[in-house]
């Protein structure tokens, strides 16, 4: 048990390191730091909302008698709806509240951070839960891939660039993309498909690790670039931004 706990702490190096990196986007800005820590705590606190949301989807699934169909139907529903959709939507709701709260000053860089950080909190919480039902290699792999953070970052990129280009509702394509990737990863690990399609999950995990590295490098270079740091919503458009 102590070895597994040690592995868990090691697995936290990558997500916590990413959190510190994002907090330092605005060095010395205590308000921004508070926002980041608030989102991190909210991500950890998503355990209960995600559980309730997942149970609700399973109830609907059973009431529609879909559980009586082919096992693949159950795996598809669980992967894309019960897990991916519920988790990605809950994480985004934390981000959405923060964007609305900071709408007059939030930048593209901030949106990406605010979308990523709830995923870090959720990753930390979920890794602790899985400590009691998985093995040491899986614990370490979860920490290295840090996939919940990556899914959130994908949402932040699409939402941020969407707002930057003046789109009112970039949320749907953002969530659809993260749910598609997240759901595909989960589905290919299911008992029904793992033997033939498990390699796709491995490819997605590797792609996520590469994505994070590229993000680190780009953000280090762009931290003072007005394209990333300028407010997305001019003050005079604050009302319009809230409505979006």
PDB file of N, CA and C in Angstrom, residues 50 53-55 57-58 74-91 122 126 130 148 151 179 182-187 189-190:
ATOM      1  N   UNK A  50     -20.148  14.722 -10.752  1.00  0.00           N
ATOM      2  CA  UNK A  50     -19.907  13.758 -11.829  1.00  0.00           C
ATOM      3  C   UNK A  50     -20.561  12.425 -11.508  1.00  0.00           C
ATOM      4  N   UNK A  53     -24.295  12.852 -12.040  1.00  0.00           N
ATOM      5  CA  UNK A  53     -24.580  12.947 -13.466  1.00  0.00           C
ATOM      6  C   UNK A  53     -24.448  11.604 -14.156  1.00  0.00           C
ATOM      7  N   UNK A  54     -23.442  10.848 -13.785  1.00  0.00           N
ATOM      8  CA  UNK A  54     -23.242   9.526 -14.376  1.00  0.00           C
ATOM      9  C   UNK A  54     -24.385   8.581 -14.018  1.00  0.00           C
ATOM     10  N   UNK A  55     -24.807   8.641 -12.751  1.00  0.00           N
ATOM     11  CA  UNK A  55     -25.929   7.795 -12.321  1.00  0.00           C
ATOM     12  C   UNK A  55     -27.204   8.164 -13.072  1.00  0.00           C
ATOM     13  N   UNK A  57     -27.448   9.373 -16.130  1.00  0.00           N
ATOM     14  CA  UNK A  57     -27.395   8.866 -17.505  1.00  0.00           C
ATOM     15  C   UNK A  57     -27.618   7.360 -17.531  1.00  0.00           C
ATOM     16  N   UNK A  58     -27.099   6.665 -16.543  1.00  0.00           N
ATOM     17  CA  UNK A  58     -27.312   5.209 -16.498  1.00  0.00           C
ATOM     18  C   UNK A  58     -28.771   4.874 -16.238  1.00  0.00           C
ATOM     19  N   UNK A  74     -23.770  -0.778 -24.793  1.00  0.00           N
ATOM     20  CA  UNK A  74     -23.498  -0.362 -23.414  1.00  0.00           C
ATOM     21  C   UNK A  74     -22.137   0.315 -23.299  1.00  0.00           C
ATOM     22  N   UNK A  75     -21.127  -0.254 -23.967  1.00  0.00           N
ATOM     23  CA  UNK A  75     -19.785   0.320 -23.902  1.00  0.00           C
ATOM     24  C   UNK A  75     -19.731   1.693 -24.560  1.00  0.00           C
ATOM     25  N   UNK A  76     -20.417   1.837 -25.682  1.00  0.00           N
ATOM     26  CA  UNK A  76     -20.439   3.128 -26.381  1.00  0.00           C
ATOM     27  C   UNK A  76     -21.125   4.184 -25.511  1.00  0.00           C
ATOM     28  N   UNK A  77     -22.260   3.818 -24.932  1.00  0.00           N
ATOM     29  CA  UNK A  77     -22.994   4.766 -24.084  1.00  0.00           C
ATOM     30  C   UNK A  77     -22.158   5.150 -22.861  1.00  0.00           C
ATOM     31  N   UNK A  78     -21.567   4.158 -22.225  1.00  0.00           N
ATOM     32  CA  UNK A  78     -20.763   4.429 -21.034  1.00  0.00           C
ATOM     33  C   UNK A  78     -19.560   5.312 -21.364  1.00  0.00           C
ATOM     34  N   UNK A  79     -18.899   5.005 -22.471  1.00  0.00           N
ATOM     35  CA  UNK A  79     -17.679   5.723 -22.832  1.00  0.00           C
ATOM     36  C   UNK A  79     -17.946   7.169 -23.211  1.00  0.00           C
ATOM     37  N   UNK A  80     -18.970   7.392 -24.043  1.00  0.00           N
ATOM     38  CA  UNK A  80     -19.199   8.724 -24.587  1.00  0.00           C
ATOM     39  C   UNK A  80     -20.163   9.575 -23.751  1.00  0.00           C
ATOM     40  N   UNK A  81     -21.118   8.946 -23.103  1.00  0.00           N
ATOM     41  CA  UNK A  81     -22.134   9.707 -22.369  1.00  0.00           C
ATOM     42  C   UNK A  81     -21.874   9.690 -20.860  1.00  0.00           C
ATOM     43  N   UNK A  82     -21.897   8.490 -20.269  1.00  0.00           N
ATOM     44  CA  UNK A  82     -21.746   8.379 -18.818  1.00  0.00           C
ATOM     45  C   UNK A  82     -20.408   8.927 -18.333  1.00  0.00           C
ATOM     46  N   UNK A  83     -19.365   8.719 -19.103  1.00  0.00           N
ATOM     47  CA  UNK A  83     -18.038   9.160 -18.680  1.00  0.00           C
ATOM     48  C   UNK A  83     -17.622  10.463 -19.371  1.00  0.00           C
ATOM     49  N   UNK A  84     -17.390  10.414 -20.672  1.00  0.00           N
ATOM     50  CA  UNK A  84     -16.814  11.576 -21.368  1.00  0.00           C
ATOM     51  C   UNK A  84     -17.716  12.811 -21.319  1.00  0.00           C
ATOM     52  N   UNK A  85     -18.981  12.668 -21.696  1.00  0.00           N
ATOM     53  CA  UNK A  85     -19.858  13.838 -21.765  1.00  0.00           C
ATOM     54  C   UNK A  85     -20.079  14.456 -20.392  1.00  0.00           C
ATOM     55  N   UNK A  86     -20.376  13.626 -19.403  1.00  0.00           N
ATOM     56  CA  UNK A  86     -20.638  14.135 -18.060  1.00  0.00           C
ATOM     57  C   UNK A  86     -19.406  14.836 -17.503  1.00  0.00           C
ATOM     58  N   UNK A  87     -18.260  14.222 -17.616  1.00  0.00           N
ATOM     59  CA  UNK A  87     -17.039  14.800 -17.051  1.00  0.00           C
ATOM     60  C   UNK A  87     -16.632  16.085 -17.767  1.00  0.00           C
ATOM     61  N   UNK A  88     -16.662  16.068 -19.097  1.00  0.00           N
ATOM     62  CA  UNK A  88     -16.240  17.261 -19.843  1.00  0.00           C
ATOM     63  C   UNK A  88     -17.206  18.424 -19.623  1.00  0.00           C
ATOM     64  N   UNK A  89     -18.491  18.123 -19.537  1.00  0.00           N
ATOM     65  CA  UNK A  89     -19.470  19.185 -19.313  1.00  0.00           C
ATOM     66  C   UNK A  89     -19.303  19.793 -17.926  1.00  0.00           C
ATOM     67  N   UNK A  90     -19.113  18.956 -16.921  1.00  0.00           N
ATOM     68  CA  UNK A  90     -18.948  19.455 -15.552  1.00  0.00           C
ATOM     69  C   UNK A  90     -17.693  20.320 -15.429  1.00  0.00           C
ATOM     70  N   UNK A  91     -16.614  19.885 -16.061  1.00  0.00           N
ATOM     71  CA  UNK A  91     -15.379  20.673 -16.013  1.00  0.00           C
ATOM     72  C   UNK A  91     -15.584  22.018 -16.714  1.00  0.00           C
ATOM     73  N   UNK A 122      -9.567  17.538 -11.179  1.00  0.00           N
ATOM     74  CA  UNK A 122     -10.311  16.288 -11.337  1.00  0.00           C
ATOM     75  C   UNK A 122      -9.354  15.113 -11.494  1.00  0.00           C
ATOM     76  N   UNK A 126      -9.387  11.922  -9.128  1.00  0.00           N
ATOM     77  CA  UNK A 126      -9.676  10.615  -9.718  1.00  0.00           C
ATOM     78  C   UNK A 126      -8.512   9.647  -9.520  1.00  0.00           C
ATOM     79  N   UNK A 130      -8.687   5.935  -7.918  1.00  0.00           N
ATOM     80  CA  UNK A 130      -8.201   4.745  -8.623  1.00  0.00           C
ATOM     81  C   UNK A 130      -7.062   4.056  -7.874  1.00  0.00           C
ATOM     82  N   UNK A 148      -7.035  14.374 -18.387  1.00  0.00           N
ATOM     83  CA  UNK A 148      -8.143  15.291 -18.088  1.00  0.00           C
ATOM     84  C   UNK A 148      -7.718  16.740 -18.288  1.00  0.00           C
ATOM     85  N   UNK A 151      -7.723  17.329 -22.109  1.00  0.00           N
ATOM     86  CA  UNK A 151      -9.079  17.504 -22.647  1.00  0.00           C
ATOM     87  C   UNK A 151      -9.598  18.903 -22.333  1.00  0.00           C
ATOM     88  N   UNK A 179     -15.178  15.536 -26.054  1.00  0.00           N
ATOM     89  CA  UNK A 179     -15.977  14.336 -25.783  1.00  0.00           C
ATOM     90  C   UNK A 179     -15.635  13.233 -26.772  1.00  0.00           C
ATOM     91  N   UNK A 182     -12.092  11.937 -25.779  1.00  0.00           N
ATOM     92  CA  UNK A 182     -12.204  11.269 -24.476  1.00  0.00           C
ATOM     93  C   UNK A 182     -12.989   9.974 -24.602  1.00  0.00           C
ATOM     94  N   UNK A 183     -14.132  10.032 -25.285  1.00  0.00           N
ATOM     95  CA  UNK A 183     -14.980   8.852 -25.436  1.00  0.00           C
ATOM     96  C   UNK A 183     -14.300   7.753 -26.239  1.00  0.00           C
ATOM     97  N   UNK A 184     -13.591   8.132 -27.299  1.00  0.00           N
ATOM     98  CA  UNK A 184     -12.880   7.144 -28.117  1.00  0.00           C
ATOM     99  C   UNK A 184     -11.796   6.444 -27.303  1.00  0.00           C
ATOM    100  N   UNK A 185     -11.082   7.236 -26.501  1.00  0.00           N
ATOM    101  CA  UNK A 185     -10.051   6.660 -25.624  1.00  0.00           C
ATOM    102  C   UNK A 185     -10.671   5.616 -24.689  1.00  0.00           C
ATOM    103  N   UNK A 186     -11.782   5.977 -24.048  1.00  0.00           N
ATOM    104  CA  UNK A 186     -12.428   5.053 -23.118  1.00  0.00           C
ATOM    105  C   UNK A 186     -12.977   3.817 -23.832  1.00  0.00           C
ATOM    106  N   UNK A 187     -13.618   4.033 -24.980  1.00  0.00           N
ATOM    107  CA  UNK A 187     -14.254   2.924 -25.699  1.00  0.00           C
ATOM    108  C   UNK A 187     -13.227   1.886 -26.134  1.00  0.00           C
ATOM    109  N   UNK A 189     -10.636   1.064 -24.741  1.00  0.00           N
ATOM    110  CA  UNK A 189     -10.130   0.331 -23.582  1.00  0.00           C
ATOM    111  C   UNK A 189     -11.182  -0.621 -23.003  1.00  0.00           C
ATOM    112  N   UNK A 190     -12.389  -0.595 -23.553  1.00  0.00           N
ATOM    113  CA  UNK A 190     -13.466  -1.436 -23.034  1.00  0.00           C
ATOM    114  C   UNK A 190     -13.199  -2.904 -23.358  1.00  0.00           C
TER     115      UNK A 190
END
